[in-house]
Short mmCIF file of C-alpha atoms (C1' of nucleotides) in Angstrom, two decimals:
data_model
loop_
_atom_site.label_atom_id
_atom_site.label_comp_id
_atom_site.label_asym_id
_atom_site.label_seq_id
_atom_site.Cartn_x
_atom_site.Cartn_y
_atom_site.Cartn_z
CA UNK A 923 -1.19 -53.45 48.79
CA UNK A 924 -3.05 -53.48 45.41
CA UNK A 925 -3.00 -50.00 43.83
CA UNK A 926 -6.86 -49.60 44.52
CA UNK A 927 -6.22 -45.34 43.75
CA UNK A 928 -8.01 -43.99 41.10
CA UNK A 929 -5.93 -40.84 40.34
CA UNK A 930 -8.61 -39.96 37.93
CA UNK A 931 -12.38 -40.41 38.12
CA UNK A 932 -13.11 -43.16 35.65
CA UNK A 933 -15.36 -40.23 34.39
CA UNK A 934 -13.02 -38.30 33.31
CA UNK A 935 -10.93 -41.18 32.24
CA UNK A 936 -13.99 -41.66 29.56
CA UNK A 937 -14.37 -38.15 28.88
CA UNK A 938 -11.03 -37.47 27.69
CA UNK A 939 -10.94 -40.81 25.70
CA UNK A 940 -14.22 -40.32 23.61
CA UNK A 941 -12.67 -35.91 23.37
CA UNK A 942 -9.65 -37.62 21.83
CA UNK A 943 -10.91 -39.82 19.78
CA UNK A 944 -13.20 -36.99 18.39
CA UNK A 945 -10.96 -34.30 17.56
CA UNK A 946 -8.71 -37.00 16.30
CA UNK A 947 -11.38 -37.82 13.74
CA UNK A 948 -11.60 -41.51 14.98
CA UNK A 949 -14.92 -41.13 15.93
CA UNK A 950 -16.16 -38.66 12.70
CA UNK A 951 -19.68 -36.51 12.73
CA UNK A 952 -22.69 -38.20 12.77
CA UNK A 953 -20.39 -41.29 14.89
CA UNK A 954 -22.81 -42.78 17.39
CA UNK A 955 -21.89 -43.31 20.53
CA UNK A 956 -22.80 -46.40 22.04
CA UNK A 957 -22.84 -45.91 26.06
CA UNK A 958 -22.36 -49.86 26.30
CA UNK A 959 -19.44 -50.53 23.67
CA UNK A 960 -17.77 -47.81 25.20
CA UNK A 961 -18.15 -48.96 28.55
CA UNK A 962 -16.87 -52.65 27.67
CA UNK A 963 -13.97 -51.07 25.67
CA UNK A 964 -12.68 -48.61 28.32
CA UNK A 965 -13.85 -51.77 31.21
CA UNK A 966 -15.79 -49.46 33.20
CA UNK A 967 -19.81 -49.47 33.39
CA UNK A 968 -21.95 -47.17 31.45
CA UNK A 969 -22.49 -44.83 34.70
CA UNK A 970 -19.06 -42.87 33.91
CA UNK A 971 -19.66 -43.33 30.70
CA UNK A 972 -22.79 -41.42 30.65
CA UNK A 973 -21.48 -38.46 32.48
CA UNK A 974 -18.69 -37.75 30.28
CA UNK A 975 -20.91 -38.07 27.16
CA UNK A 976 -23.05 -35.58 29.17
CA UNK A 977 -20.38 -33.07 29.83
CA UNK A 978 -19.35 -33.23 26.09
CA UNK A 979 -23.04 -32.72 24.98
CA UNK A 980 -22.98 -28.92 26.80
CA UNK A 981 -19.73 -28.34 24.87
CA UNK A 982 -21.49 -29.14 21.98
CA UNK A 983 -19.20 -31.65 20.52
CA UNK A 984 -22.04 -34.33 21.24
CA UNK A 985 -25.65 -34.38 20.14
CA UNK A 986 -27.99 -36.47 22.38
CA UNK A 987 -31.41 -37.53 22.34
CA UNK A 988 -33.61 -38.86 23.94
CA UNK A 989 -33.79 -42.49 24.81
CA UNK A 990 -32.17 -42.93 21.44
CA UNK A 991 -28.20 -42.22 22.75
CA UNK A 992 -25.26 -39.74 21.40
CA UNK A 993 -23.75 -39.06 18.23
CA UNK A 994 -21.27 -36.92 17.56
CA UNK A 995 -22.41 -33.61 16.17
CA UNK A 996 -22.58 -33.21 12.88
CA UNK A 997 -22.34 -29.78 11.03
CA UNK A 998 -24.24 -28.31 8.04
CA UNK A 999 -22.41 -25.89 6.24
CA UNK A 1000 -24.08 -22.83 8.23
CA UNK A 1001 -23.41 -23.97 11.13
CA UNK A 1002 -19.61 -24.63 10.12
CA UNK A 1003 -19.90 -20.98 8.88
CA UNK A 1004 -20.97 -19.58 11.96
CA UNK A 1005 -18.78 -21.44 14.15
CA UNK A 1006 -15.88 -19.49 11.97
CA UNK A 1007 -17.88 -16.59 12.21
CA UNK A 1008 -17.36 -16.65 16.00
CA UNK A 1009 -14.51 -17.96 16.41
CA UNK A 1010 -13.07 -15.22 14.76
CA UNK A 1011 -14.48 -12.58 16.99
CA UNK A 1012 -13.79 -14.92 19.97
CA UNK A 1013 -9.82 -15.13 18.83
CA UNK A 1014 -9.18 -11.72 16.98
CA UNK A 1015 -9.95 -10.08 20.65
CA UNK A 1016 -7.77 -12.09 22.23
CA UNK A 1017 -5.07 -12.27 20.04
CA UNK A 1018 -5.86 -8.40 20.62
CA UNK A 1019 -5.55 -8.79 24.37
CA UNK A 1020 -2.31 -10.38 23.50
CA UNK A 1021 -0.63 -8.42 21.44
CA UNK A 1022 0.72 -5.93 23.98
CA UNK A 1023 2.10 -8.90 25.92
CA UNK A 1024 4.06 -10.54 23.31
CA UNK A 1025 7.93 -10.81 23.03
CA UNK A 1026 10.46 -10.66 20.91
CA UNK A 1027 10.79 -14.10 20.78
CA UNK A 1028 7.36 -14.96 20.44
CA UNK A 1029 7.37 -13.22 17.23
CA UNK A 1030 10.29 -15.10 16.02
CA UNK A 1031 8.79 -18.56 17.19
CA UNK A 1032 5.19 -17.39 15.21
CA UNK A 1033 7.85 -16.42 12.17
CA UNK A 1034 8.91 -19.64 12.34
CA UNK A 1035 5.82 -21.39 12.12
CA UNK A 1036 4.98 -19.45 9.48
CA UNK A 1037 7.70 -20.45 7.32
CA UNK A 1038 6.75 -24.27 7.75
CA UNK A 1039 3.45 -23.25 6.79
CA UNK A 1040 4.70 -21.48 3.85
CA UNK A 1041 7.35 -24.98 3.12
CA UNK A 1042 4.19 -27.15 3.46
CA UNK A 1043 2.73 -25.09 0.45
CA UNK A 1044 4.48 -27.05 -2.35
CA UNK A 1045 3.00 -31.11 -1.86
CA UNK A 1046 0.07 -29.70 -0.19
CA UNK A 1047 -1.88 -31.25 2.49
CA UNK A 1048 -4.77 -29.67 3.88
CA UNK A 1049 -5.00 -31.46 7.33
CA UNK A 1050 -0.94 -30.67 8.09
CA UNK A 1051 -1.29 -27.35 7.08
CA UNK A 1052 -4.53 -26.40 9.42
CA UNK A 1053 -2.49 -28.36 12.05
CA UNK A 1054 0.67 -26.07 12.02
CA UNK A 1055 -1.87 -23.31 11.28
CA UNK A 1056 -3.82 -23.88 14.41
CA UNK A 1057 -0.42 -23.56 16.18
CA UNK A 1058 0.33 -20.57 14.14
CA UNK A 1059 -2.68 -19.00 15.89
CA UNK A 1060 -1.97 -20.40 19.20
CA UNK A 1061 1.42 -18.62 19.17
CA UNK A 1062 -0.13 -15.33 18.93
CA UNK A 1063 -3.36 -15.74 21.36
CA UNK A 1064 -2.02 -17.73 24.00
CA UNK A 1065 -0.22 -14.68 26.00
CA UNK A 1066 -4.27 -13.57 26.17
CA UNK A 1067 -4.44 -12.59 29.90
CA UNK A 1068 -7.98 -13.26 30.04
CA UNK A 1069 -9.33 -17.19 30.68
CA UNK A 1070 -12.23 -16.97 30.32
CA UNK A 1071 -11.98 -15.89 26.47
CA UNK A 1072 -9.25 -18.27 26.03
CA UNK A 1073 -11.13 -20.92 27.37
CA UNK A 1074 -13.87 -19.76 24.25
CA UNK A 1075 -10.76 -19.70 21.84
CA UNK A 1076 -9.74 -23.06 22.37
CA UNK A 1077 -13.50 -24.11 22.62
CA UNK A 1078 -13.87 -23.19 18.99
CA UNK A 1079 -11.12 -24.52 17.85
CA UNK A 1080 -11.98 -27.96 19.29
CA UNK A 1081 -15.04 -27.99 17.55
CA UNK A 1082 -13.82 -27.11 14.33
CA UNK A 1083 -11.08 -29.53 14.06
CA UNK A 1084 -13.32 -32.49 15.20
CA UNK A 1085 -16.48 -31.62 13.15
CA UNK A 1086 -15.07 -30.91 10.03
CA UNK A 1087 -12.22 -31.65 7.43
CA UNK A 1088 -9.63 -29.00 7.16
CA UNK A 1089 -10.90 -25.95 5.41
CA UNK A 1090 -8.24 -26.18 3.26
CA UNK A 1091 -9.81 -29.30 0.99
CA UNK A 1092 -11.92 -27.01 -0.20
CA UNK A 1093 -10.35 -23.77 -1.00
CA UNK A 1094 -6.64 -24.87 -1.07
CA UNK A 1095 -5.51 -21.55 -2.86
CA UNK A 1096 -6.64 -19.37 0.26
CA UNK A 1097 -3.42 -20.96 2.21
CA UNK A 1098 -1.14 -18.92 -0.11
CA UNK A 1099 -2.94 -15.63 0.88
CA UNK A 1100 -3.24 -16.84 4.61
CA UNK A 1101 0.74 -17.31 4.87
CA UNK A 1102 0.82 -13.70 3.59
CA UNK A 1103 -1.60 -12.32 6.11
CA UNK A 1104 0.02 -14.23 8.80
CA UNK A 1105 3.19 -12.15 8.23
CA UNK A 1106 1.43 -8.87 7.84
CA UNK A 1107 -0.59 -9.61 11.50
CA UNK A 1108 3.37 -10.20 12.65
CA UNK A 1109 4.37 -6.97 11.61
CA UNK A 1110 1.42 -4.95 13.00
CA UNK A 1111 2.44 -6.61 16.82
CA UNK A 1112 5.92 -5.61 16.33
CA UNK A 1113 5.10 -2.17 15.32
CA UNK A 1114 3.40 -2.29 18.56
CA UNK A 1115 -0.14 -1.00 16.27
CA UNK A 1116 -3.26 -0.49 18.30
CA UNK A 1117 -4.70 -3.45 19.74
CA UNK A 1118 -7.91 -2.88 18.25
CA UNK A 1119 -6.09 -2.97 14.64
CA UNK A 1120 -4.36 -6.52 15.90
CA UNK A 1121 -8.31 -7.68 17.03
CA UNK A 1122 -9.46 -6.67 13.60
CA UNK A 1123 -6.67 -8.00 11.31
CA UNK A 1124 -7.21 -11.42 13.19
CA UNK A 1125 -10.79 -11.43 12.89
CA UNK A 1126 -10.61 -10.39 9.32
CA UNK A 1127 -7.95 -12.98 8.17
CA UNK A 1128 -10.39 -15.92 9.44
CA UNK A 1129 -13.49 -14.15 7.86
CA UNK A 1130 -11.97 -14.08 4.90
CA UNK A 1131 -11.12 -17.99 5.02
CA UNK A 1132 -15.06 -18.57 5.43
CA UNK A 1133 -15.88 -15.84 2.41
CA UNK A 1134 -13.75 -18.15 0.61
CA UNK A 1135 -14.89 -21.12 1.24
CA UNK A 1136 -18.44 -19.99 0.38
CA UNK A 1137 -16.70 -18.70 -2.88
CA UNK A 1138 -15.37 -21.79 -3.69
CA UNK A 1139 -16.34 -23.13 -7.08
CA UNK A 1140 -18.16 -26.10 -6.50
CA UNK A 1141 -20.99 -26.21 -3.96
CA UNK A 1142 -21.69 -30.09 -4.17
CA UNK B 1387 -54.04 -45.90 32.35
CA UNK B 1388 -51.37 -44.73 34.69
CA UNK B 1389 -49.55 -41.56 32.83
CA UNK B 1390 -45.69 -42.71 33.45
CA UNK B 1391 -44.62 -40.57 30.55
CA UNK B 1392 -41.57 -38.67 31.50
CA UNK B 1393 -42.08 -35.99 29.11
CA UNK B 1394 -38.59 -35.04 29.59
CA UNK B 1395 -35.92 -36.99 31.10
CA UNK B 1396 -35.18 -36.48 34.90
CA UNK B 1397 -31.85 -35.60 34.41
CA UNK B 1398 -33.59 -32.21 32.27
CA UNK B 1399 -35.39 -32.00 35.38
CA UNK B 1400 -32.25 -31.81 37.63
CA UNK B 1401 -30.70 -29.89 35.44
CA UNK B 1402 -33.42 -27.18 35.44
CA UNK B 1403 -34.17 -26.76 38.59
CA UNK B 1404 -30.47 -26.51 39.82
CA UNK B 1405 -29.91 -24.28 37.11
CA UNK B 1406 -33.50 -21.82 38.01
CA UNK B 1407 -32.24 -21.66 41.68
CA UNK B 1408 -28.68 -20.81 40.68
CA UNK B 1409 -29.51 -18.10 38.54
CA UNK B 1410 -31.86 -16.95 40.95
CA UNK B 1411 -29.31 -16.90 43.23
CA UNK B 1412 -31.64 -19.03 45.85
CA UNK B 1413 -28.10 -21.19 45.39
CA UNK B 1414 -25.57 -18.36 46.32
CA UNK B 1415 -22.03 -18.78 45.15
CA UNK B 1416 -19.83 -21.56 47.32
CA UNK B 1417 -23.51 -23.24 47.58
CA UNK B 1418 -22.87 -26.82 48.64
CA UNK B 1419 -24.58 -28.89 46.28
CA UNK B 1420 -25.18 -32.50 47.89
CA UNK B 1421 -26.30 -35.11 45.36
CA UNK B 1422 -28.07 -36.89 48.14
CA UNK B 1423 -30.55 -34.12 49.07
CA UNK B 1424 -31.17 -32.61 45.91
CA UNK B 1425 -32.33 -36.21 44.83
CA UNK B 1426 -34.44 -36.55 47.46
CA UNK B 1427 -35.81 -33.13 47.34
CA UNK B 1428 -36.91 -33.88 43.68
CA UNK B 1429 -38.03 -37.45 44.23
CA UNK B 1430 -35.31 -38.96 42.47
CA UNK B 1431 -32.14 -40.96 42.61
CA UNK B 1432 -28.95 -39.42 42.53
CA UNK B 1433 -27.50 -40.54 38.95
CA UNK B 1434 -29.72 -38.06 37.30
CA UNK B 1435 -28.85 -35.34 39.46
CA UNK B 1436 -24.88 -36.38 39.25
CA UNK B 1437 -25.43 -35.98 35.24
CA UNK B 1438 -27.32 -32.35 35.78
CA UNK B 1439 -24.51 -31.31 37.69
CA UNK B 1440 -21.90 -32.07 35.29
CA UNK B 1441 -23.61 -30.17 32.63
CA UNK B 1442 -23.77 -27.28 34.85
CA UNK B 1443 -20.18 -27.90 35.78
CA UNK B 1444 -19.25 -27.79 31.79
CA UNK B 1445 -21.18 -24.69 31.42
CA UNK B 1446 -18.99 -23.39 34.54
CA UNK B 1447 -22.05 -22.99 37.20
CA UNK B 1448 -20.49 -25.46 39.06
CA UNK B 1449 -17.41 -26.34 40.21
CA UNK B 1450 -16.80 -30.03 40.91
CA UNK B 1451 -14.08 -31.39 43.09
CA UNK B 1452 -13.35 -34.84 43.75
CA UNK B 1453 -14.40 -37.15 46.25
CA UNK B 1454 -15.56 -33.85 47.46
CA UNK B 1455 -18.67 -32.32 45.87
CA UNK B 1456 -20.14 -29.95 43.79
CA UNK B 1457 -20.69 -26.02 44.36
CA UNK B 1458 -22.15 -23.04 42.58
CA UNK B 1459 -18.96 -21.60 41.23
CA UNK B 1460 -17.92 -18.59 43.24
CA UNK B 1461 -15.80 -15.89 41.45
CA UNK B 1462 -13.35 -13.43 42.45
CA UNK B 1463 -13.01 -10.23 41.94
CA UNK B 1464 -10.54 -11.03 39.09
CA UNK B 1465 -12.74 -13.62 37.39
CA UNK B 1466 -15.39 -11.14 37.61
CA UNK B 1467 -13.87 -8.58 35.38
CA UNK B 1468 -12.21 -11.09 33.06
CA UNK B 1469 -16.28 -12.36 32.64
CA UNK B 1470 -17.25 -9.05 32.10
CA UNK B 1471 -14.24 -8.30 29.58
CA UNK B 1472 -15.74 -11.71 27.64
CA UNK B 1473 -18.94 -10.61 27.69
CA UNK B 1474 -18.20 -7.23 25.91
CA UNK B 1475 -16.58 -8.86 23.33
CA UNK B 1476 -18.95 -11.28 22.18
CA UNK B 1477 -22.30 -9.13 23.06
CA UNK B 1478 -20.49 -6.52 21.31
CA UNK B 1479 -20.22 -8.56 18.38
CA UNK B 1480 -23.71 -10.02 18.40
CA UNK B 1481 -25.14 -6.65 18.56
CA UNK B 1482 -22.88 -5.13 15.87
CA UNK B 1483 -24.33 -8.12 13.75
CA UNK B 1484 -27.53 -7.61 14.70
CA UNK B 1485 -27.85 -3.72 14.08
CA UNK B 1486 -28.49 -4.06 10.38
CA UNK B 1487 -31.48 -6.37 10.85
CA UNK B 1488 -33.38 -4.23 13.80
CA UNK B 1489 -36.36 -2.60 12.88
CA UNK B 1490 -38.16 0.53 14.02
CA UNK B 1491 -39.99 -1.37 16.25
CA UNK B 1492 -37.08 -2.82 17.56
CA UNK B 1493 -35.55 0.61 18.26
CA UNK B 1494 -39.20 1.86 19.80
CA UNK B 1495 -38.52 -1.02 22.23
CA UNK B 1496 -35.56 -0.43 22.97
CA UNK B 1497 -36.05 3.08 23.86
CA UNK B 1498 -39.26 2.04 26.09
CA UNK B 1499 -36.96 0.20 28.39
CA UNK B 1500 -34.05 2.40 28.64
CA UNK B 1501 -36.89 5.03 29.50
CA UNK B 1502 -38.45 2.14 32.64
CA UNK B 1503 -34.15 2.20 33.71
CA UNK B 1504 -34.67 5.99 33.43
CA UNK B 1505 -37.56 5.93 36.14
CA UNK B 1506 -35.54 3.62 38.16
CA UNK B 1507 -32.99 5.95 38.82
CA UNK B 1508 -34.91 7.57 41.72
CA UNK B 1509 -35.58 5.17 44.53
CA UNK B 1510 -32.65 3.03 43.01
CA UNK B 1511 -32.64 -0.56 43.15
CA UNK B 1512 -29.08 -2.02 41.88
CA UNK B 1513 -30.77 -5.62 41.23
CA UNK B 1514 -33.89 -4.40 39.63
CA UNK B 1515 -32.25 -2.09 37.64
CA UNK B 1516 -29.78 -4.91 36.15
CA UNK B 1517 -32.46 -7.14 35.36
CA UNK B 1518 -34.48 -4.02 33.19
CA UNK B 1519 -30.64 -3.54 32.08
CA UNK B 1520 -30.38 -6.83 30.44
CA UNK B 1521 -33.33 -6.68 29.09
CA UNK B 1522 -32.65 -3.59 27.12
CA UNK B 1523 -29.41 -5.25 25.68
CA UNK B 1524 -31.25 -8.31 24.79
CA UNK B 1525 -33.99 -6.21 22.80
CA UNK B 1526 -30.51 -5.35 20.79
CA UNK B 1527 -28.42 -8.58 20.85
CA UNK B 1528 -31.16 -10.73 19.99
CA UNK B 1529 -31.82 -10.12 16.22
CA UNK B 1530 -28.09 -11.91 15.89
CA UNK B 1531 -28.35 -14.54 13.42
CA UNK B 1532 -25.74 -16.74 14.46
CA UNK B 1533 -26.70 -19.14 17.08
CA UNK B 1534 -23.17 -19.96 18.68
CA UNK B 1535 -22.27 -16.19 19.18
CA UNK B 1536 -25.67 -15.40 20.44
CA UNK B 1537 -25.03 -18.89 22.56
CA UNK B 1538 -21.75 -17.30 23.88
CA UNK B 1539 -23.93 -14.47 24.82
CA UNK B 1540 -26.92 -15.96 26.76
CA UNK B 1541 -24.71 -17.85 28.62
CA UNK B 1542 -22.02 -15.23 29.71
CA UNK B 1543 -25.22 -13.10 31.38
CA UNK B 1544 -26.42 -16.42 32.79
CA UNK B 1545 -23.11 -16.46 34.45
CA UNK B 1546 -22.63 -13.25 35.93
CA UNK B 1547 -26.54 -13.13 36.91
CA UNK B 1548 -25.98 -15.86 38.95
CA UNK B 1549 -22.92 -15.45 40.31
CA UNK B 1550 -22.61 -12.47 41.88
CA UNK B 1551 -24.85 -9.37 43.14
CA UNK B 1552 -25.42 -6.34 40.80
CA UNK B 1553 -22.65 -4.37 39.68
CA UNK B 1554 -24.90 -1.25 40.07
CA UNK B 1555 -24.60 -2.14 43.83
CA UNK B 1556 -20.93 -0.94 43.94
CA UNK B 1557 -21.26 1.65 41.35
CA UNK B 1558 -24.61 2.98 41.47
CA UNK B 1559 -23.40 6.35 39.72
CA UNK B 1560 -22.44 4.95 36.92
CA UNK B 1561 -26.41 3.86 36.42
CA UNK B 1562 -26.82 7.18 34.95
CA UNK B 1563 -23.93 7.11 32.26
CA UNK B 1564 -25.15 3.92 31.00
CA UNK B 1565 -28.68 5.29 30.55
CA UNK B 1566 -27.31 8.16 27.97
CA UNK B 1567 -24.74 5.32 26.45
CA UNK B 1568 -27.67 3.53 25.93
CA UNK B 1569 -29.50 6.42 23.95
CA UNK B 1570 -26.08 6.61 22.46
CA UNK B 1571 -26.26 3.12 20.86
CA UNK B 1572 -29.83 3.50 19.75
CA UNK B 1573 -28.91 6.99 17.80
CA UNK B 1574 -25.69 4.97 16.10
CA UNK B 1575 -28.35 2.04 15.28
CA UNK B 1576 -30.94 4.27 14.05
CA UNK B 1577 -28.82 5.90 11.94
CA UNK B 1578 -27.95 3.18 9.78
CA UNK B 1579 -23.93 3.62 11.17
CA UNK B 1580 -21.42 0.86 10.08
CA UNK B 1581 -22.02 -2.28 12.77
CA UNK B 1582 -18.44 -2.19 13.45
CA UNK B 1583 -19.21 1.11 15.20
CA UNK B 1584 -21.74 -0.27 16.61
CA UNK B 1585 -20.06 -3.25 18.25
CA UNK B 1586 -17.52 -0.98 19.85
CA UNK B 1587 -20.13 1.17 21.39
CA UNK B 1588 -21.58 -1.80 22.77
CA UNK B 1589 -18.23 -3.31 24.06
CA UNK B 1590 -17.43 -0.18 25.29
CA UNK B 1591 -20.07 0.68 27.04
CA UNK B 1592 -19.59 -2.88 29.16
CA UNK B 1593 -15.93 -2.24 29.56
CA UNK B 1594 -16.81 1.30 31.31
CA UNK B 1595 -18.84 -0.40 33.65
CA UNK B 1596 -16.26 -2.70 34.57
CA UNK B 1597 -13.56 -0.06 34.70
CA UNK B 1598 -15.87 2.08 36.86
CA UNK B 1599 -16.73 -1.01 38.87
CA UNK B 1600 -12.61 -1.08 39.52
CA UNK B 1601 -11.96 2.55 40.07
CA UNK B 1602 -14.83 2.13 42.24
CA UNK B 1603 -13.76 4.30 45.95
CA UNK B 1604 -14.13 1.20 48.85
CA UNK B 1605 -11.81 -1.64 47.86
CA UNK B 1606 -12.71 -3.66 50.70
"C1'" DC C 865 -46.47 -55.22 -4.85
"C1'" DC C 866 -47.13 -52.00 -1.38
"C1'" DT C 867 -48.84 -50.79 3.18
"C1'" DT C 868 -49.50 -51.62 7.94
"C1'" DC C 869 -49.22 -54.07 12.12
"C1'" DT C 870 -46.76 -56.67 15.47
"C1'" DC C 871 -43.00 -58.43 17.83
"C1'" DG C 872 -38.32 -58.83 19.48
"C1'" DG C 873 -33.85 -57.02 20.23
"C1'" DA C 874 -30.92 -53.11 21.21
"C1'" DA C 875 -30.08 -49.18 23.71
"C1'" DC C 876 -31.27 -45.86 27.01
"C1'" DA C 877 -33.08 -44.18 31.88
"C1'" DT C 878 -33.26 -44.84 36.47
"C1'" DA C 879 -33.08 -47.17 41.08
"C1'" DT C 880 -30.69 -49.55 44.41
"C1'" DA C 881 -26.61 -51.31 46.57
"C1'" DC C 882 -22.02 -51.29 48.07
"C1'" DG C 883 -17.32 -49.87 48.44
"C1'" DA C 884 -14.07 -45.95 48.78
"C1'" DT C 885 -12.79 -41.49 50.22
"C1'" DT C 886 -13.01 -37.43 52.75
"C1'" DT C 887 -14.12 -34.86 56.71
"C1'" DC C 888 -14.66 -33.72 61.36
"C1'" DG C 889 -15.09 -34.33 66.22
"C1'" DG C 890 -13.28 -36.27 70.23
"C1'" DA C 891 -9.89 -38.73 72.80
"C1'" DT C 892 -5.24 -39.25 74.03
"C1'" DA C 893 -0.48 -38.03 74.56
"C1'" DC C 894 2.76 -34.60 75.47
"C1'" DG D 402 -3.48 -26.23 76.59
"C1'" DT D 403 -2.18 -27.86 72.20
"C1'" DA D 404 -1.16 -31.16 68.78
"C1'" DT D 405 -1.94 -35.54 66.82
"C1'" DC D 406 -4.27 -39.62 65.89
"C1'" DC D 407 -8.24 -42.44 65.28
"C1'" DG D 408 -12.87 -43.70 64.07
"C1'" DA D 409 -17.51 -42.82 62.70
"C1'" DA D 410 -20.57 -40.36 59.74
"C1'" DA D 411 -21.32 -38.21 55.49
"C1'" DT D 412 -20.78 -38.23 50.79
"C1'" DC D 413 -19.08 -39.47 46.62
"C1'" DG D 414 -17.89 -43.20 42.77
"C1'" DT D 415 -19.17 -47.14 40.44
"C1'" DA D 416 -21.46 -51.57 39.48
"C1'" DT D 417 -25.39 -54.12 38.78
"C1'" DA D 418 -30.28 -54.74 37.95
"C1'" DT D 419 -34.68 -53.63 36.03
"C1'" DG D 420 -37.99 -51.10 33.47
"C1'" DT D 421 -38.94 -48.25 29.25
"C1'" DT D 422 -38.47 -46.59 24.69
"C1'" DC D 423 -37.18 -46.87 20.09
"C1'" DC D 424 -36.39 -49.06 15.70
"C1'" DG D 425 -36.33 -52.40 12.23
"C1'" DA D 426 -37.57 -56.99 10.41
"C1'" DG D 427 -40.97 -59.82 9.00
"C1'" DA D 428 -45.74 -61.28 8.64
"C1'" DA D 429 -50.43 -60.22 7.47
"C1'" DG D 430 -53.67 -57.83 4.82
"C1'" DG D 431 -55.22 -54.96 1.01
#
DNA sequence: CCTTCTCGGAACATATACGATTTCGGATAC
DNA sequence: GTATCCGAAATCGTATATGTTCCGAGAAGG
């Protein structure tokens, strides 16, 4: 009996191939996506291929056009600055939402992320550090109750991380101040502070990244 | 010269006609959607309608199973209020941003349609109400200058429009209160008041609706 | 030397065809 | 009468084929 099963749609087989090679960074903005080479590489026609490059287009990580094929998206700076604009009202309410539902050990576990983000600051490396800071974040917003803004959350993280190199390269001096705010947003949830004042000091620690990085010295 | 000048690609063609009868609920939620007649409704062959329904199903219109179909996405009562919850947060936001760049005229506007969802409180029609409803918050929202949040926006009232009847059909009381929240917003607006005040009136004034909408008497 | 036109290849857009899977109704066994 | 099994119809999943559009290279003309 030949194993004739596809577990997986051969669609979604391509889809999460071409998502990981783009938040890996494989496949970099601007990267154009050839429905044909990736439909030899993956041995599948272009059919599958298409609808996965499709689905990723109205996520946004994909720009198509016309009778001229996908690329991945690229960002201008403004668009990179709104994209941190929102995600930081998208992930400062729920790392609101979450706040109330968070445990003792949860805190602990963020603590301890923290202090590899704070070990990583001596032989800096801006693409480790937003890695462990992503999960940083994750600790905190992840108990969000609500899916649907978690869903947005994770959205905007996934575009960030495949569309652009770590903040960090460019303003490496904001990750001291970050591991600092990280600890003060640690002590507001275990004071058990106002959700709202959890929401705010999220959304104000990632505005602050993007003030900085349009602070930065040199705006090549 | 025969014009065979797709203008636009079928697949946009699909895509916008699902997505016009969805929102216009002529596609009710749980909607079989059958790639076979859909194609041959629109004269087509079913790949482009296979790729219009994937976008739809990334935007979460759709829900897709395998081997199965496609369906307008139908939503419990608890995805309802978690959409709702979404929406307050990021229309919040967008209007708190957009409060410092609304003009007088703007405002005028504004007021003229809350005043046309003051006349419709007599003879009450839930579903025409929450159309002149959105329109009002749009009048507010739409001066937003980022893109993606105002994206996040537009397509959390596409969702909700098409997914399920007027809220204002379970809790036609609270039509009233939102008319004077309305004027409420407007006054804050007016008066120049910080747009973080702003954005919690306008998240707050959803959030009421969907806490009326669950304190609501007939839990059938 | 620069501009413009033309042509050919590369890539996309869509149609058609076929195989695979699910679903559902009816027949059969108990 | 009910449960189970089987088979046909419906529908999806994918491959292949063909037409169309775009883009760049190279030739022709100014």
């Amino acid at each position: 009996m030949t194993d004739t099963q596809p577990r997986v749609s051969k669609s979604t087989l391509a889809y999460d191939w071409i998502h990981r090679r783009i938040t890996a960074r494989e496949f970099g903005p601007g990267y154009r996506l050839v429905l044909g080479d990736i439909a030899r590489e993956l041995d599948m026609s272009v059919v599958p291929v298409r609808e996965a490059i499709r689905r990723l287009e109205a996520e946004g990580l994909v720009t198509f056009e016309h009778n001229v094929g996908a690329r991945v998206a690229l960002v201008d700076q403004s668009e990179y600055v709104f994209a941190m604009q929102t995600l930081g009202v998208v992930e400062g309410a729920a790392t609101g939402l979450a706040a109330p539902h968070l445990t003792e050990e949860d805190l602990l576990r963020a603590e301890e992320v923290n202090q590899r983000l704070t070990a990583l600051l001596d032989h800096f490396d801006p693409h480790q550090f937003t890695r462990v800071n992503q999960e940083f974040h994750a600790v905190l917003f992840e108990r969000c109750e609500n899916p649907h803004l978690l869903d947005l959350v994770h959205r905007g993280w996934t575009r960030l991380s495949g569309l652009r190199d770590s903040t960090f390269d460019f303003v490496p001096d904001r990750s001291r101040e970050s591991v600092k705010e990280h600890a003060d947003i640690i002590r507001l949830i275990r004071d058990g502070a106002d959700p709202l004042e959890v929401e705010l000091a999220a959304r104000n620690h990632r505005w602050r990244t993007v003030n900085a990085y349009l602070a930065r010295p040199h705006h090549e």
